[in-house]
Coordinates of C-alpha atoms in Angstrom, one line a residue:
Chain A
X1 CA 94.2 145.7 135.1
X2 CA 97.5 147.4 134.2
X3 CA 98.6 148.2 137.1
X4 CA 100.5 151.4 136.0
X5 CA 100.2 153.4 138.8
X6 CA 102.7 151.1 140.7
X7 CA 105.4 153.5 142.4
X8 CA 108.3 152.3 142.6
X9 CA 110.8 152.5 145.8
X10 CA 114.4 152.5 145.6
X11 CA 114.3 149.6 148.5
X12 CA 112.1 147.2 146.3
X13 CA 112.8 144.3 145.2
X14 CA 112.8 144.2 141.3
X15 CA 112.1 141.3 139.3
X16 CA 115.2 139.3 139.0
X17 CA 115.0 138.6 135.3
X18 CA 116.3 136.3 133.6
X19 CA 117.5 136.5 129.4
X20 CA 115.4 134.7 127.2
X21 CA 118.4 133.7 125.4
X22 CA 119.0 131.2 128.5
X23 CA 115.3 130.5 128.9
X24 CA 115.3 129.1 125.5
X25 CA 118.5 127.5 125.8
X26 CA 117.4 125.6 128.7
X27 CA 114.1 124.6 127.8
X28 CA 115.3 123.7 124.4
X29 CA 117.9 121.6 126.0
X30 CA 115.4 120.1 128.5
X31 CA 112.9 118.8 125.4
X32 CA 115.6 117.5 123.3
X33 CA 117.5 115.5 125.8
X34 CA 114.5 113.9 126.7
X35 CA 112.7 113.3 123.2
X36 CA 115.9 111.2 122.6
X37 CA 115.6 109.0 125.6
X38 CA 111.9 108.7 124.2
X39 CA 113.5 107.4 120.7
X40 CA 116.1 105.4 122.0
X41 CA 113.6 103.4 124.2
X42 CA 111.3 103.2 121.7
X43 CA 113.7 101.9 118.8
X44 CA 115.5 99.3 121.0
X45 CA 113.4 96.3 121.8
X46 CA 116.0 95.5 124.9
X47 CA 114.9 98.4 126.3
X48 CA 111.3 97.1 126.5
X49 CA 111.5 96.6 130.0
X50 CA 108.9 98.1 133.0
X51 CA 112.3 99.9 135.0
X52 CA 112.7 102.3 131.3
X53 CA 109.0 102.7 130.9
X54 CA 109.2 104.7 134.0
X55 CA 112.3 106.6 133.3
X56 CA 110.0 107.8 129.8
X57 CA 107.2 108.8 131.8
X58 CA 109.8 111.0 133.9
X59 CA 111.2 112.1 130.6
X60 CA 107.8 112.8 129.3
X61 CA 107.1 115.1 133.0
X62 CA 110.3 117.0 132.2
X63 CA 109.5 117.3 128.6
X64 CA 106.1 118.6 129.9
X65 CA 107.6 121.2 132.2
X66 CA 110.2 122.6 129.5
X67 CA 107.8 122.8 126.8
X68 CA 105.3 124.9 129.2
X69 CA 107.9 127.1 130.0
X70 CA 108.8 127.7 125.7
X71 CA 105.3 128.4 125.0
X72 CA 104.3 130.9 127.9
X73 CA 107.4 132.4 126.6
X74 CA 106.2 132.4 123.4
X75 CA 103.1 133.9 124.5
X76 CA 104.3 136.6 126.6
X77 CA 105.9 137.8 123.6
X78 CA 103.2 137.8 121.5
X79 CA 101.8 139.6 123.7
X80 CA 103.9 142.1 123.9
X81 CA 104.0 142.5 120.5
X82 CA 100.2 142.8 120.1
X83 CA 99.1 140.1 118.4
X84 CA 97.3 138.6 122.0
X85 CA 95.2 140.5 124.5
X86 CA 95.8 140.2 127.9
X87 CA 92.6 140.2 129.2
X88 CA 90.6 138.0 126.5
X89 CA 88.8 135.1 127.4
X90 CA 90.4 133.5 124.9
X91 CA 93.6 134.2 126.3
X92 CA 92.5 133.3 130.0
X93 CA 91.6 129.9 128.7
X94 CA 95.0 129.1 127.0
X95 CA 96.4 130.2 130.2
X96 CA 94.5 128.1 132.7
X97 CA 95.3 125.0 129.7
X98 CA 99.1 125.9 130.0
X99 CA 99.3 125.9 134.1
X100 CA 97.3 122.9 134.3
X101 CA 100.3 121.1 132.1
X102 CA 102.5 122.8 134.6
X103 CA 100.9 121.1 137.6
X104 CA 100.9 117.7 135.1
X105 CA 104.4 118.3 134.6
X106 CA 104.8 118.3 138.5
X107 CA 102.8 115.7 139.8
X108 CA 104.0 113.4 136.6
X109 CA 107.8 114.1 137.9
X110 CA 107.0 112.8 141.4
X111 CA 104.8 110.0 140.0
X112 CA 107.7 109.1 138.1
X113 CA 110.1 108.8 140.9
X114 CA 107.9 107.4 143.2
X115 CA 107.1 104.9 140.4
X116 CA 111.0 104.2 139.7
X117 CA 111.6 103.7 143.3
X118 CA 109.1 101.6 144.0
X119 CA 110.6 99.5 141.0
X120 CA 113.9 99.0 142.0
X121 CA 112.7 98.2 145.8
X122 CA 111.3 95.5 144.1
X123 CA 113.8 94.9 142.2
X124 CA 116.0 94.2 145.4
X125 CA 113.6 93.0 148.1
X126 CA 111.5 90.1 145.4
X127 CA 114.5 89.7 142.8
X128 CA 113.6 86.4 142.6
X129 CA 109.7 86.9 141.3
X130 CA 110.3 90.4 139.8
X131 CA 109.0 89.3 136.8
X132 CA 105.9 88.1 137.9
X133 CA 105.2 91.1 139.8
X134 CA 106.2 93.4 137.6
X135 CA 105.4 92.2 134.2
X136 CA 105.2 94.5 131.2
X137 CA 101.6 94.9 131.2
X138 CA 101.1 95.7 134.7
X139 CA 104.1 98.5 134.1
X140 CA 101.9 99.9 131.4
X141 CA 98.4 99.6 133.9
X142 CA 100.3 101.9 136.3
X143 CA 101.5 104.4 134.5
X144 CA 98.2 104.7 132.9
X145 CA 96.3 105.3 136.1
X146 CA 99.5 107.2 137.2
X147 CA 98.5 109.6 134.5
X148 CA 95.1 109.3 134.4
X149 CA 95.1 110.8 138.3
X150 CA 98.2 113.3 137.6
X151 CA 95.7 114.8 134.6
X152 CA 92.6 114.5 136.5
X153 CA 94.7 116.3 139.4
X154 CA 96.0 118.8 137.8
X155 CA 93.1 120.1 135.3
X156 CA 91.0 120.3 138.8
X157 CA 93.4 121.9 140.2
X158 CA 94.0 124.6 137.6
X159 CA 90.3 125.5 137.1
X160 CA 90.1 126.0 140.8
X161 CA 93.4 127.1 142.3
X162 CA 91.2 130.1 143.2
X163 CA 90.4 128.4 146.6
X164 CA 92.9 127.9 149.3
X165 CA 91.8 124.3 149.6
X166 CA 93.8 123.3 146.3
X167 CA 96.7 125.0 147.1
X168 CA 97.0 123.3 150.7
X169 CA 97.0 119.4 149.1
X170 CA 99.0 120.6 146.4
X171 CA 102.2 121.4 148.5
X172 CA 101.6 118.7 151.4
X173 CA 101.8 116.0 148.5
X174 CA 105.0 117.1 147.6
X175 CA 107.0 116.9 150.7
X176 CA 104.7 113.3 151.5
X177 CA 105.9 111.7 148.4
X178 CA 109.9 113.0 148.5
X179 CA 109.5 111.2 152.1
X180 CA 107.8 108.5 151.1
X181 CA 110.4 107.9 148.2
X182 CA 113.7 109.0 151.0
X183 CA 111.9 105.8 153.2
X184 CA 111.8 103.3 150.1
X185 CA 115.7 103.9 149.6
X186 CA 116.6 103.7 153.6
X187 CA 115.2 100.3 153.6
X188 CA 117.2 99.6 150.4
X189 CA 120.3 101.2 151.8
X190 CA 119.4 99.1 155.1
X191 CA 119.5 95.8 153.2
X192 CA 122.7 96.5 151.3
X193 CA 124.0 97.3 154.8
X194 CA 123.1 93.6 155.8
X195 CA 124.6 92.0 152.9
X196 CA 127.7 93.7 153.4
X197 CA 127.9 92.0 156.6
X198 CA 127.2 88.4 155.3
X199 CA 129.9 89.5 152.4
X200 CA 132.6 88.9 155.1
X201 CA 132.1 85.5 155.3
X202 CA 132.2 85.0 151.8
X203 CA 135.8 82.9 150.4
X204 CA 136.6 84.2 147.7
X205 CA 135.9 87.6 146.1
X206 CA 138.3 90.0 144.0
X207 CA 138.3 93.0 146.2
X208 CA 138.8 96.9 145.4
X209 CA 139.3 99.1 147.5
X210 CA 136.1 102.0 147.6
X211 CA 135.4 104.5 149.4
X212 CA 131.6 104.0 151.1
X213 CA 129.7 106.7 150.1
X214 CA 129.2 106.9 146.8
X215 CA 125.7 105.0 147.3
X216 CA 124.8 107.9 149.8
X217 CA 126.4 110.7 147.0
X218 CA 123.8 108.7 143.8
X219 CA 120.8 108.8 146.6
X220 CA 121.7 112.3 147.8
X221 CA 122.2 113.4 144.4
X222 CA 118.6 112.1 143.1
X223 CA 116.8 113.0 145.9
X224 CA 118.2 116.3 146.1
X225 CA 118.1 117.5 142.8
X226 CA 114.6 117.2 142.8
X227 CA 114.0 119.2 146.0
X228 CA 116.3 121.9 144.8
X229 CA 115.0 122.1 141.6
X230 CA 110.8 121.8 142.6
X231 CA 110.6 123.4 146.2
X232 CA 111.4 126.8 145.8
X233 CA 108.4 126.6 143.1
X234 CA 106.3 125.4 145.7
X235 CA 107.1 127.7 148.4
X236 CA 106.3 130.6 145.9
X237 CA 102.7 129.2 144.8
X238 CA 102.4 129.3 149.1
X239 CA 103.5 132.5 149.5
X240 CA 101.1 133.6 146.7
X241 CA 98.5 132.5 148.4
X242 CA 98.6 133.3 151.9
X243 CA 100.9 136.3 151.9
X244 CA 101.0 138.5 148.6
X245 CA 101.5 141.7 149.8
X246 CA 103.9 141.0 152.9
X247 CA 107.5 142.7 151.5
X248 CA 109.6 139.8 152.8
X249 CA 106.9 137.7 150.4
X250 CA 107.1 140.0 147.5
X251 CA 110.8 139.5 147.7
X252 CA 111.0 135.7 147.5
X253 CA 108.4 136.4 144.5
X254 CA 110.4 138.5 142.7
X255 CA 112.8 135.8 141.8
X256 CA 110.0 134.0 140.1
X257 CA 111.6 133.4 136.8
X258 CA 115.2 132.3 138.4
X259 CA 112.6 129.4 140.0
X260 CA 111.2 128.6 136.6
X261 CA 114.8 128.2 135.2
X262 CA 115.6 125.5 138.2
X263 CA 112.5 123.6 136.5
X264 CA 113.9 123.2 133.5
X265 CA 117.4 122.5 134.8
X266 CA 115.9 119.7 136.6
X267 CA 114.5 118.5 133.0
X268 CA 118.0 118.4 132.0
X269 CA 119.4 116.5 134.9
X270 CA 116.9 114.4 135.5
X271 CA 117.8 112.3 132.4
X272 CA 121.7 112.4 133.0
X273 CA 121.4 110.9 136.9
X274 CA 118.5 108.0 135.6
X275 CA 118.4 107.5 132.3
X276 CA 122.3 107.7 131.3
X277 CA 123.3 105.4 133.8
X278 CA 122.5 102.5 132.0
X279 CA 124.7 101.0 129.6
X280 CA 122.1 99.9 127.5
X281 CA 120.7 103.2 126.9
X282 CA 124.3 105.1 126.2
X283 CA 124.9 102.0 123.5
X284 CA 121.8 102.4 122.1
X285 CA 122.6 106.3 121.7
X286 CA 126.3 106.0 120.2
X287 CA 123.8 103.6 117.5
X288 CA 121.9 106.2 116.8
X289 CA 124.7 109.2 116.5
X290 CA 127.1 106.5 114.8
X291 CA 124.3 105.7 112.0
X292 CA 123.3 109.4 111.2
X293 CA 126.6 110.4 110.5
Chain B
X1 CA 101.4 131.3 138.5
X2 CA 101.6 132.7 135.5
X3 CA 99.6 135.7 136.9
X4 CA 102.8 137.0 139.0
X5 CA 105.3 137.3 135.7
X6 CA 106.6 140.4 135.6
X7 CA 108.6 140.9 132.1
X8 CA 111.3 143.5 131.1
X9 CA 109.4 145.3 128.4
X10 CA 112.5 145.6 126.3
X11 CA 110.9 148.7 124.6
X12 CA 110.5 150.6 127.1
X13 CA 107.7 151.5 126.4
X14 CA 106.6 153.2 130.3
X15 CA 108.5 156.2 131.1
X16 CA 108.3 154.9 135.1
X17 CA 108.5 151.3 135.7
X18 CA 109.8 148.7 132.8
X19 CA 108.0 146.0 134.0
X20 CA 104.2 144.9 132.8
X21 CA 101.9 142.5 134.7
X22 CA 100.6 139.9 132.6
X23 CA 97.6 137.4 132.7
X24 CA 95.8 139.3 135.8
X25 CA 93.7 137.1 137.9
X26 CA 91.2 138.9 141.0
X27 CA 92.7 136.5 143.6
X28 CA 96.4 137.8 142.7
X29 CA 96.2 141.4 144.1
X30 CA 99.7 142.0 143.6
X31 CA 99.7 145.8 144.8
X32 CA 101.8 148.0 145.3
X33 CA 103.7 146.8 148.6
X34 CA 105.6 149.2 150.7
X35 CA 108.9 148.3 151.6
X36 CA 109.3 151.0 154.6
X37 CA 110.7 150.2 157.9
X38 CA 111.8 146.6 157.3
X39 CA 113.5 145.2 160.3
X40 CA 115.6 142.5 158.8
X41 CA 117.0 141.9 155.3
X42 CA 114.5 142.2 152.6
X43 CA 115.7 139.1 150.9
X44 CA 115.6 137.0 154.5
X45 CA 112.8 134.4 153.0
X46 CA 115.2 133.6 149.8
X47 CA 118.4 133.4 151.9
X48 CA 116.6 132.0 155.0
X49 CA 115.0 129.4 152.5
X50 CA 117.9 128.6 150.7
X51 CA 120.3 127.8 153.4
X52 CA 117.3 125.4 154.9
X53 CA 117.5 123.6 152.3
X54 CA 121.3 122.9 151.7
X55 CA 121.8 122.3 155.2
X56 CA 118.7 119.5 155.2
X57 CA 120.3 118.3 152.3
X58 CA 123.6 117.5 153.7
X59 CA 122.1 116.6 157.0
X60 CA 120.3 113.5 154.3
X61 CA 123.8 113.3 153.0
X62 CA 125.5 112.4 156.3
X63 CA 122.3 110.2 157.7
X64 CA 122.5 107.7 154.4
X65 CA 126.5 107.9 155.2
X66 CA 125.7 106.4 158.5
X67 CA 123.5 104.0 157.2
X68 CA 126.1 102.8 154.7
X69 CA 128.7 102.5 157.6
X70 CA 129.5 98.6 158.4
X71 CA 131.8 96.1 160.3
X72 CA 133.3 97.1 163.7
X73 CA 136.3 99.0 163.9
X74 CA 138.3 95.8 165.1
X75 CA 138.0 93.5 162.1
X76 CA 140.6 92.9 159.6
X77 CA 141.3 95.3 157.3
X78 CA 140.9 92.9 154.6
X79 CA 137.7 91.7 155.0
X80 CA 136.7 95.6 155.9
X81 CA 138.1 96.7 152.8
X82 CA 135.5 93.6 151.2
X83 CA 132.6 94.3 152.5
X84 CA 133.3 98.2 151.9
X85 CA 133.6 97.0 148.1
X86 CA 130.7 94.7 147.8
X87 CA 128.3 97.0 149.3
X88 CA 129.5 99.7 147.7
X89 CA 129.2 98.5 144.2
X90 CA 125.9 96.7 145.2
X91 CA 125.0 100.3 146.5
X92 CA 126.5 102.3 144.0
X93 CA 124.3 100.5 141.6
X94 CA 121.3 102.2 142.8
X95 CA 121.2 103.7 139.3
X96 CA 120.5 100.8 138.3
X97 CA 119.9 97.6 140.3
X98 CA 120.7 94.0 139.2
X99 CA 121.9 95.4 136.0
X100 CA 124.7 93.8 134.7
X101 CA 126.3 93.9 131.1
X102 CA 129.6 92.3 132.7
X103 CA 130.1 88.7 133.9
X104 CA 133.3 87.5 135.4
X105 CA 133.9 84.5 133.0
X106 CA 136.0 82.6 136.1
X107 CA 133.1 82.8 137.9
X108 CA 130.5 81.8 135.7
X109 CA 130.7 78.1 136.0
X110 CA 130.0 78.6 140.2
X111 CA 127.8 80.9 139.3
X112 CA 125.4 78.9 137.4
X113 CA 125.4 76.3 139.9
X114 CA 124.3 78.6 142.4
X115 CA 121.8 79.6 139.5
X116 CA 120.5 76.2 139.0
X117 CA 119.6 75.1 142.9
X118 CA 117.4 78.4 143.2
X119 CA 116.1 77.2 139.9
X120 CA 115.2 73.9 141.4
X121 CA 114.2 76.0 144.8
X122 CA 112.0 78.3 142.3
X123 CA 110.4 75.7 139.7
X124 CA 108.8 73.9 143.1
X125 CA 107.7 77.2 144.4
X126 CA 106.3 78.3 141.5
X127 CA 104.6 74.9 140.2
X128 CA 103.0 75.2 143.8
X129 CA 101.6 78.4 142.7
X130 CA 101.3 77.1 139.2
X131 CA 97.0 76.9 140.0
X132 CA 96.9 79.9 141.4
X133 CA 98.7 81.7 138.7
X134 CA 98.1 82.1 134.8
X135 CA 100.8 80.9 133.0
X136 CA 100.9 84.1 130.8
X137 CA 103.0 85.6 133.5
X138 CA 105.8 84.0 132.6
X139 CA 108.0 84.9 130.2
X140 CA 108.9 82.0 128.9
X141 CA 105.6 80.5 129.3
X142 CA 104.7 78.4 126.6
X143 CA 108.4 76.4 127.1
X144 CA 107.5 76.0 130.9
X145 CA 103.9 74.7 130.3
X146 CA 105.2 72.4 127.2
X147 CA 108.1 71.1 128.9
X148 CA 107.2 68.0 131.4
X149 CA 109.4 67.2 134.6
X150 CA 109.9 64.1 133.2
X151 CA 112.3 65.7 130.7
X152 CA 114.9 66.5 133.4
X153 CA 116.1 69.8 134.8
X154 CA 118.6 70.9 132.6
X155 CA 115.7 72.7 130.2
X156 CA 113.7 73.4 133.5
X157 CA 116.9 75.6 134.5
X158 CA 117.7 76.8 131.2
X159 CA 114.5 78.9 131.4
X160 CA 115.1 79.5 134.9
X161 CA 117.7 81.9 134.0
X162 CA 115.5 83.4 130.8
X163 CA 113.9 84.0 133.7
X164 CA 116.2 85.5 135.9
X165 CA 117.5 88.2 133.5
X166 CA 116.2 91.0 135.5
X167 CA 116.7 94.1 133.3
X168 CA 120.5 93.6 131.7
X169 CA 121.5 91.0 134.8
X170 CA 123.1 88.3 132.5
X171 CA 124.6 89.5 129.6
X172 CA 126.4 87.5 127.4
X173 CA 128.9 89.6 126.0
X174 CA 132.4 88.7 127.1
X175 CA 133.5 91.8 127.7
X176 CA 136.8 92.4 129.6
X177 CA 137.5 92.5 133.0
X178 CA 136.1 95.8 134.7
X179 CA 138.8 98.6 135.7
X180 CA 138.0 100.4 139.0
X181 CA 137.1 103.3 137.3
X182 CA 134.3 101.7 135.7
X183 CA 132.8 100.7 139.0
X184 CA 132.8 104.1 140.3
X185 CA 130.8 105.2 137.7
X186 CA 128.1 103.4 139.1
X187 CA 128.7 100.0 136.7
X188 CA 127.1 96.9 138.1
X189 CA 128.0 95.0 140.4
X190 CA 129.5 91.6 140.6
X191 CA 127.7 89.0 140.3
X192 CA 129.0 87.9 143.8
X193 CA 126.9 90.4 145.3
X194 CA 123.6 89.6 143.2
X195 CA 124.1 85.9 144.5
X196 CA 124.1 87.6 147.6
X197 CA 120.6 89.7 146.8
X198 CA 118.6 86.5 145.7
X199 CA 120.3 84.5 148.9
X200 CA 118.6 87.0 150.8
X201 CA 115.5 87.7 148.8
X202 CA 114.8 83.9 149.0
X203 CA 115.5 84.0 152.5
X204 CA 112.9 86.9 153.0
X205 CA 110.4 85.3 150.5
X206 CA 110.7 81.8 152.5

C-alpha cells in the first residue's frame, strides 16, 4: 500500500538518511576485511587452531550482516527503478530470505563471542588440559551446532516475526548473552587479580612500569562495541512492535538507516579488536600483500 | 525490518513527500503519526537512549578498573610497580591469552625446568586418566602411546611441551627483546606470568 496520502508536518521527524556512497563503502569495507581473515586462516596451517576458528565464524556473522545490508540496497534500487514490484510474492519471499540472514548475522555475532569467550576462559582457568578439552574436532562440533541453532533461530524467527512472541525472546537473548559473556571475563579479570598478588613474591622479574587499565580499556572496548553497534537495532525492532505510531517511537525509527550503518561498522571493527591482535594473523597478512606485489 | 525503510526517491518523483515505503507488511501500520502537542523533545527516546548507554558503558569501564586494582597502598613501590606490570601484561593479553611469539632467552633454561616438573606432574595425571581417555586426544599421540616409561623422561617431557603450545605460547623464534611499546599493544606476556597461570591452573585442577 503506498501510503501517499501521508501529510507531512513541519514538526516530524524525517527519515535521517544516510548516502549510499557510505552505505556501500562500509559494507564493502565490512566484507572485504573479513573475507581476508577467512583466506589468511585458511592458507596458514598455524592458524589451524579452535581460538581462530571462532574468530572466522565471527567474521563469517559480520560478513553476513554487511552483505545483507549491500543487497537490500541493491534491491531497493531496483526497485525504484522498476525492474522489482513491491508487492509481489516473489518479492515478499526474497525479503523474508534476506531478514532471516539479518537475524543469522545477529545471533552468529553473539554466538561467536560467546564462543570466543568461553575459549579463552578456558584457555586461562584449564591451561594445562586445553588441548584435551578443546581439541580441533570438538571446535568444529560447536560451531556446527552453533550454526545449526543460529539458522534454525533465525529462519523461524523471520517467517513468524508477525507474533509478539518472537520478538520478546529475540531481544531478551541479547542482553542474557552480553551478560553472560561480561560474567565469563570478571572471573578472568578476577584471576589475573590473584596472580598479581602472588607476582609479588616472585624474585626475580624484569619490571615496566604500566598503567592498570589497559585490560579494563581491551574488555570495555570488546564488550562495548558490540552493544553500541547491536542495541539500538534492537530497541528499534521493540519499538516496532509495541509502539509504531507513538511520535517519540516514530522518532527513534526514523534514524533507522544511521542503525544499519552501526551494523556494518561493527563488521569492520570486529576484526581489528580480535582478529588483528594476533601476531600470527598480521604475519600471515604482510605474506600475502608481500607475495602479490 | 526492512518493512520501515523509508528511501529518498532521488527523482523526485512525488510532488509532496520524497520518501516511498517499501516492502509493506499488515503488522507494520506505519500511519501517518501526529506530532501535535508533544510535551518533551521529540527526539527524547534517541537522546535518552543514547546517553543510557555511554554512561552504562563507562560505569563497566570503571567496575573492571576496580577489579584490576591490587596490592595495598602501603607496599613498596617496587613490588607495586611489579605486580601492576605482570597483571597488566597478563591482562592486557585478553586479546589473546597464552599467546606468545616472544621468549626471554635468559629465562628459558628456568623456564623449562619449571616446564618439565608439571610435565612429570601432568604425564601421571594423565596416564591415570590414560583408560578413561582415547589416546586420539592427544596431539602427539602416537609418540606418547609408542614411547614406554622405561625410556626416561627426557622424550616424556619433550612432548609435554608439543603439548603445551597453547595457541603461539612457545615460539621459537629468537626474536629480540620486547620494547614497552610492544606490550602496550596488547603483545604477550612473559612467560613469567604464564608460569604463573599453569601454577594456578594446576592448583585449581588438583
Amino acid at each position: 500500500k503506498n501510503i501517499s496520502d501521508f501529510s507531512i508536518n513541519i514538526t516530524d521527524c524525517m527519515q535521517v538518511v544516510v548516502p549510499e556512497e557510505v552505505f556501500f563503502t562500509v559494507a564493502a569495507a565490512g566484507i572485504l576485511e573479513n573475507l581476508l581473515i577467512l583466506i589468511a586462516v585458511v592458507r596458514n596451517k598455524n592458524l589451524h587452531l579452535p581460538m581462530y576458528f571462532f574468530i572466522c565464524s565471527l567474521a563469517i556473522s559480520d560478513m553476513l550482516g554487511s552483505l545483507y545490508k549491500t543487497l537490500e540496497n541493491i534491491f531497493i534500487i531496483l526497485c525504484n527503478m522498476g525492474y522489482l514490484t513491491r508487492h509481489g510474492d516473489f518479492e515478499k519471499k526474497l525479503d523474508d530470505a534476506m531478514d532471516s540472514m539479518f537475524i543469522l548475522s545477529l545471533l552468529g555475532s553473539i554466538f561467536s563471542l560467546l564462543a570466543i569467550a568461553a575459549d579463552r576462559y578456558i584457555t586461562i582457568f584449564y591451561a594445562l588440559r586445553y588441548h584435551h578439552i578443546m581439541t580441533l574436532r570438538r571446535a568444529l562440533v560447536i560451531l556446527a551446532i552453533i550454526w545449526a541453532f543460529c539458522t534454525g533461530s533465525s529462519i523461524a524467527i523471520a517467517l513468524f516475526s508477525y507474533e509478539a512472541a518472537t520478538v520478546i525472546p529475540f531481544t531478551i537473548l541479547f542482553p542474557l548473552m552480553m551478560f553472560f559473556i561480561l560474567c565469563l571475563y570478571v572471573h578472568m579479570f578476577l584471576l589475573a587479580r590473584s596472580h598479581a598478588k602472588k607476582i609479588a613474591s616472585l624474585p626475580s622479574s624484569t619490571v615496566h612500569h604500566r598503567t592498570n587499565m589497559k585490560g579494563a580499556i581491551t574488555l570495555t572496548i570488546f564488550l562495548g562495541v558490540f552493544l553500541c553497534c547491536w542495541a539500538p537495532f534492537v530497541l528499534h525492532i521493540l519499538l516496532a512492535r509495541f509502539c509504531p505510531h507513538n511520535p517519540y517511537c516514530a522518532c527513534y525509527m526514523s534514524i533507522f538507516h544511521v542503525n544499519g550503518t552501526l551494523i556494518m561498522c561493527n563488521a569492520i571493527i570486529n576484526p581489528m579488536i580480535f582478529a588483528f591482535r594476533s601476531p600470527e594473523l598480521r604475519s600471515t597478512f604482510k605474506k600475502m600483500f608481500y607475495c602479490s606485489k | 525490518m526492512s518493512a520501515l525503510r523509508l528511501i529518498s526517491n532521488r527523482t523526485s518523483q512525488q510532488a509532496l513527500s520524497n520518501s516511498d515505503y517499501t516492502w509493506d507488511y499488515e503488522y507494520y501500520e506505519y500511519g501517518p503519526v501526529s506530532f501535535e502537542g508533544l510535551k518533551a523533545h521529540k527526539y527524547s527516546i534517541v537522546i535518552g537512549f543514547w546517553v543510557g548507554l555511554a554512561v552504562f558503558v563507562i560505569f563497566m569501564f570503571f567496575v573492571l578498573t576496580l577489579l584490576t586494582k591490587t596490592g595495598a597502598p602501603h607496599q613498596d613501590n617496587a613490588e607495586l610497580s611489579e605486580k601492576r606490570f605482570c597483571m597488566n601484561s597478563f591482562v592486557a593479553d585478553f586479546g589473546r591469552p597464552l599467546e606468545s611469539e616472544r621468549v626471554f632467552s635468559h629465562q628459558m633454561a628456568e623456564e623449562s625446568q619449571s616446564l618439565f616438573h608439571f610435565c612429570i606432574n601432568e604425564v601421571d595425571h594423565m596416564n591415570k586418566e590414560k583408560e578413561s581417555q582415547k589416546g586420539s586426544r592427544l596431539e602427539s599421540n602416537t609418540h606418547f602411546q609408542e614411547v614406554p616409561k622405561s625410556s626416561g623422561m627426557f622424550e616424556e617431557d619433550l612432548h609435554c611441551l608439543t603439548k603445551f603450545n597453547i595457541p603461539n605460547f612457545v615460539n621459537t623464534e629468537q626474536n629480540s627483546s620486547l620494547g614497552e611499546d610492544d606490550l602496550l599493544i596488547s603483545e604477550p606476556p612473559i612467560i613469567l606470568e604464564n608460569k604463573l597461570v599453569r601454577q594456578s591452573s594446576h592448583r585449581i585442577l588438583d
